[in-house]
PDB file of C-alpha atoms in Angstrom:
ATOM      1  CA  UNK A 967     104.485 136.114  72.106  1.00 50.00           C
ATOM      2  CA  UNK A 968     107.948 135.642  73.495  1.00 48.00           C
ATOM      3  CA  UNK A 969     110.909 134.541  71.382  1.00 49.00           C
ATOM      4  CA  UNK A 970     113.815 132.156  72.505  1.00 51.00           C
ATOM      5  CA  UNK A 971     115.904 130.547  70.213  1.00 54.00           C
ATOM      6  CA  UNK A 972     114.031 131.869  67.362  1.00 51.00           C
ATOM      7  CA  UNK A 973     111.133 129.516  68.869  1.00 53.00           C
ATOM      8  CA  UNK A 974     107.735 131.184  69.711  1.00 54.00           C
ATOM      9  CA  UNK A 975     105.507 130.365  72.516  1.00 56.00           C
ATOM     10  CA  UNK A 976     108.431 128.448  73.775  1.00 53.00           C
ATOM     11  CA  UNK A 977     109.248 128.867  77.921  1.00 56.00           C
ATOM     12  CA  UNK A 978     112.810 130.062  78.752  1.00 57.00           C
ATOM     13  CA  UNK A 979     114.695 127.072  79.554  1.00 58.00           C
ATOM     14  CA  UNK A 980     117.747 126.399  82.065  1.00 64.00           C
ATOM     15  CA  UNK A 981     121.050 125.422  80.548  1.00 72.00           C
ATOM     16  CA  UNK A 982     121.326 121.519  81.728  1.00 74.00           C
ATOM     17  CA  UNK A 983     123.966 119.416  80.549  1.00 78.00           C
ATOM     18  CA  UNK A 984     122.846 116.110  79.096  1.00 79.00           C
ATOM     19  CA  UNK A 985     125.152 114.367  81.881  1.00 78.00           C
ATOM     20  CA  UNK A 986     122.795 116.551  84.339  1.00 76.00           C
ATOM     21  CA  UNK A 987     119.325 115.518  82.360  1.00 74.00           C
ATOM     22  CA  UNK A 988     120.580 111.858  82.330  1.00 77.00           C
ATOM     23  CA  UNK A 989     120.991 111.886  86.407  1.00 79.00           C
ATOM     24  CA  UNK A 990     117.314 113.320  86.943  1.00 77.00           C
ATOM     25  CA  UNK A 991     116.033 110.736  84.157  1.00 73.00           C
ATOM     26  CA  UNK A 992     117.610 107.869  86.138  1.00 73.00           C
ATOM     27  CA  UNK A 993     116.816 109.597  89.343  1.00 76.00           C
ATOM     28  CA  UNK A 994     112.934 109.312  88.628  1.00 71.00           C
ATOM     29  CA  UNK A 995     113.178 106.318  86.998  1.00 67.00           C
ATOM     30  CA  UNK A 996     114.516 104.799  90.629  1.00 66.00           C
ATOM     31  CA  UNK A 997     111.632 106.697  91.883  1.00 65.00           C
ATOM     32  CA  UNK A 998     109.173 105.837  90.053  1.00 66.00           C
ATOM     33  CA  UNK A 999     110.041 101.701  90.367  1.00 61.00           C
ATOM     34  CA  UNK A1000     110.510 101.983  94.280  1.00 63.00           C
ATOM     35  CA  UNK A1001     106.529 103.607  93.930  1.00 64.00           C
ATOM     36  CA  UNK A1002     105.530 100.862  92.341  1.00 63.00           C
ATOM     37  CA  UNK A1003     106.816  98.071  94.061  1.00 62.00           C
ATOM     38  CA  UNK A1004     104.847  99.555  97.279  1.00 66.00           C
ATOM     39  CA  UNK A1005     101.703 100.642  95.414  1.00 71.00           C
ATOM     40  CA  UNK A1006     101.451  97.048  94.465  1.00 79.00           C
ATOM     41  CA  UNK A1007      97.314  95.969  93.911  1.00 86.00           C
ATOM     42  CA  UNK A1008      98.629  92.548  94.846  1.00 87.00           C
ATOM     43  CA  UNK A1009      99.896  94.156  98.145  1.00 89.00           C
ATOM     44  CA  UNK A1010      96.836  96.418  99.139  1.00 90.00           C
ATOM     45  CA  UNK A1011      94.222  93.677  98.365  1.00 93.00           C
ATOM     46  CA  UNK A1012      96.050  90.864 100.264  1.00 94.00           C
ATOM     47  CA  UNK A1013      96.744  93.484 102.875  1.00 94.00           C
ATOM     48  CA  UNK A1014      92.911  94.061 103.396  1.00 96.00           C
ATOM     49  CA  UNK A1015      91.718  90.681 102.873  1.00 97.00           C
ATOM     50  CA  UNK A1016      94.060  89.572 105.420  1.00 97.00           C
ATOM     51  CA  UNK A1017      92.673  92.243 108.163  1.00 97.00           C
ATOM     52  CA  UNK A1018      89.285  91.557 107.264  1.00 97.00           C
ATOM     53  CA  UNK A1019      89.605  87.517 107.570  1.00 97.00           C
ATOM     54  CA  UNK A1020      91.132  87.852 110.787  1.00 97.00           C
ATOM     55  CA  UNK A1021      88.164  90.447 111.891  1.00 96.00           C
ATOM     56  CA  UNK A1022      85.881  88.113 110.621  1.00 95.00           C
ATOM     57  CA  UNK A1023      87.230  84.778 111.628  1.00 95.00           C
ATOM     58  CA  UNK A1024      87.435  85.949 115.395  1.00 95.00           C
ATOM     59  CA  UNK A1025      83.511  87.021 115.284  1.00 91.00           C
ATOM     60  CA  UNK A1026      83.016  83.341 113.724  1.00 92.00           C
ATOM     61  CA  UNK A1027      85.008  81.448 116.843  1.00 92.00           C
ATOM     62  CA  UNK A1028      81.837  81.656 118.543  1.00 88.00           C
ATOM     63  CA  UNK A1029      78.764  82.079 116.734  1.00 87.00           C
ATOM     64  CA  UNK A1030      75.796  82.706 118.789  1.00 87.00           C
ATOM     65  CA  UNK A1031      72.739  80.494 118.571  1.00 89.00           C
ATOM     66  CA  UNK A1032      70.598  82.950 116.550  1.00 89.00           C
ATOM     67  CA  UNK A1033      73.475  83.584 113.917  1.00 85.00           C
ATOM     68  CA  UNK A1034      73.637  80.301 113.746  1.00 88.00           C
ATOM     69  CA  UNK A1035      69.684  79.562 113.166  1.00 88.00           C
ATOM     70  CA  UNK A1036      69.938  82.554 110.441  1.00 88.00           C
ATOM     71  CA  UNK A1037      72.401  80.282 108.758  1.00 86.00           C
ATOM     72  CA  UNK A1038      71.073  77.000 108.261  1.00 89.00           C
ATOM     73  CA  UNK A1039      73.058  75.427 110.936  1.00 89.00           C
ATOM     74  CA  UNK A1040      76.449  76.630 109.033  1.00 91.00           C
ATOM     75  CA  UNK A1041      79.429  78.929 111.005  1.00 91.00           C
ATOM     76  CA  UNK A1042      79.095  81.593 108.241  1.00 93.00           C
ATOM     77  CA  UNK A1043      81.651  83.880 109.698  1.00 92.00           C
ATOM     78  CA  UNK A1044      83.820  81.280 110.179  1.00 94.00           C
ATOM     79  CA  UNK A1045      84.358  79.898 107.236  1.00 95.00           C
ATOM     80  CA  UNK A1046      84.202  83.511 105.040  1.00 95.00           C
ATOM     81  CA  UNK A1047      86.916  84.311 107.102  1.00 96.00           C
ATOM     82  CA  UNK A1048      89.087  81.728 106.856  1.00 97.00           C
ATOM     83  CA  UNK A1049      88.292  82.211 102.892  1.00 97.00           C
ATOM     84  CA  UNK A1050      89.323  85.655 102.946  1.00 97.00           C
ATOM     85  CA  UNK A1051      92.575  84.825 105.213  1.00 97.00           C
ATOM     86  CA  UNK A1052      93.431  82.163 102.510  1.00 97.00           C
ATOM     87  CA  UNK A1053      92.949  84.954  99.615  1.00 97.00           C
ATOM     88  CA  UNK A1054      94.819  87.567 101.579  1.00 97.00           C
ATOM     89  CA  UNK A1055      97.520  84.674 102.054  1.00 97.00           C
ATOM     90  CA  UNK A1056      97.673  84.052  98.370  1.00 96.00           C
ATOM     91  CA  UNK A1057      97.899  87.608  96.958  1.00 94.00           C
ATOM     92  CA  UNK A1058     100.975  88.000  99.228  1.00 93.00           C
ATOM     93  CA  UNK A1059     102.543  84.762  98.576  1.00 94.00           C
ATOM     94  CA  UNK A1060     101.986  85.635  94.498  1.00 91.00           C
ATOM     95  CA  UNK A1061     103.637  89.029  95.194  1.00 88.00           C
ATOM     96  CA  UNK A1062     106.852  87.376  97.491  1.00 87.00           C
ATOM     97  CA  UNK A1063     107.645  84.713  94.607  1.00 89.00           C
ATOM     98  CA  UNK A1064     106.695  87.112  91.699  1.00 81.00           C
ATOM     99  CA  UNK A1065     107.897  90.405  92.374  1.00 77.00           C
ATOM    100  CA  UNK A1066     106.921  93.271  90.224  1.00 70.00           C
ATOM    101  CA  UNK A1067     109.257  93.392  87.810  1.00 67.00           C
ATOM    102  CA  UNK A1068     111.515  96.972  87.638  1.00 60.00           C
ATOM    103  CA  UNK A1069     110.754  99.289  84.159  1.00 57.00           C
ATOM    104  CA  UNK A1070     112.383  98.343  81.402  1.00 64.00           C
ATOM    105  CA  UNK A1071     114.743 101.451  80.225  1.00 60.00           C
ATOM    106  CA  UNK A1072     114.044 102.280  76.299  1.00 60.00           C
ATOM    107  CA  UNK A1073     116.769 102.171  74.175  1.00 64.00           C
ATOM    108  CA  UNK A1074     117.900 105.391  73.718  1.00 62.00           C
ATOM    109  CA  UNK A1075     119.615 106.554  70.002  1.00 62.00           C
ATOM    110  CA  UNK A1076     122.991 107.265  70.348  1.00 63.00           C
ATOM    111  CA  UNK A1077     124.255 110.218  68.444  1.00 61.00           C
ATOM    112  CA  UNK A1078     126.564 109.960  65.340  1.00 63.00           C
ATOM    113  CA  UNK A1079     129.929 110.210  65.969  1.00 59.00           C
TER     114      UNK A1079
END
């Protein structure tokens, strides 16, 4: 059991000053906003959905006979893909006119004077 300022079980600690803590606080912070802003789920799912709805609206361009007699008649590819373009479309368009919104900082105490 090691002692440091009369504190057991307590690791030995650098001597920071708070205008040093405050910097890495506010350092991470930034950090941890800019992450995210690019880890978005509004970004990855648009992102995917917009891939895939291309991918799938090219196979549905031209649809061969049999696909076609599987489906009633009905461009299946076609039109999922041009549903998933339109969600991929609207995920990104929700995350361009509503940004995620930075942390708020807590209020921190202020010491008596």
């Amino acid at each position: 059991m090691s002692e440091h300022h009369g504190r057991p079980d307590r690791p030995e600690h650098h001597d920071y000053s708070e205008q040093d803590v405050q910097r890495e606080v506010t350092e991470l912070e930034g950090r941890s906003a800019t992450a995210a802003r690019i880890f978005d789920l509004r970004r990855v799912i648009g992102g995917l959905f917009v891939v895939y709805g291309v991918i799938v609206t090219i196979a549905g361009i031209s649809p061969s006979e049999a696909s076609l007699a599987k489906s009633e008649g009905v461009d299946i590819n076609l039109w999922t893909g041009l549903g998933m373009l339109a969600l991929g479309v609207f995920f990104l368009v929700w995350l361009r006119l509503r940004p995620t919104a930075p942390p708020q900082e807590p209020e921190r105490e202020q010491p008596p004077e």
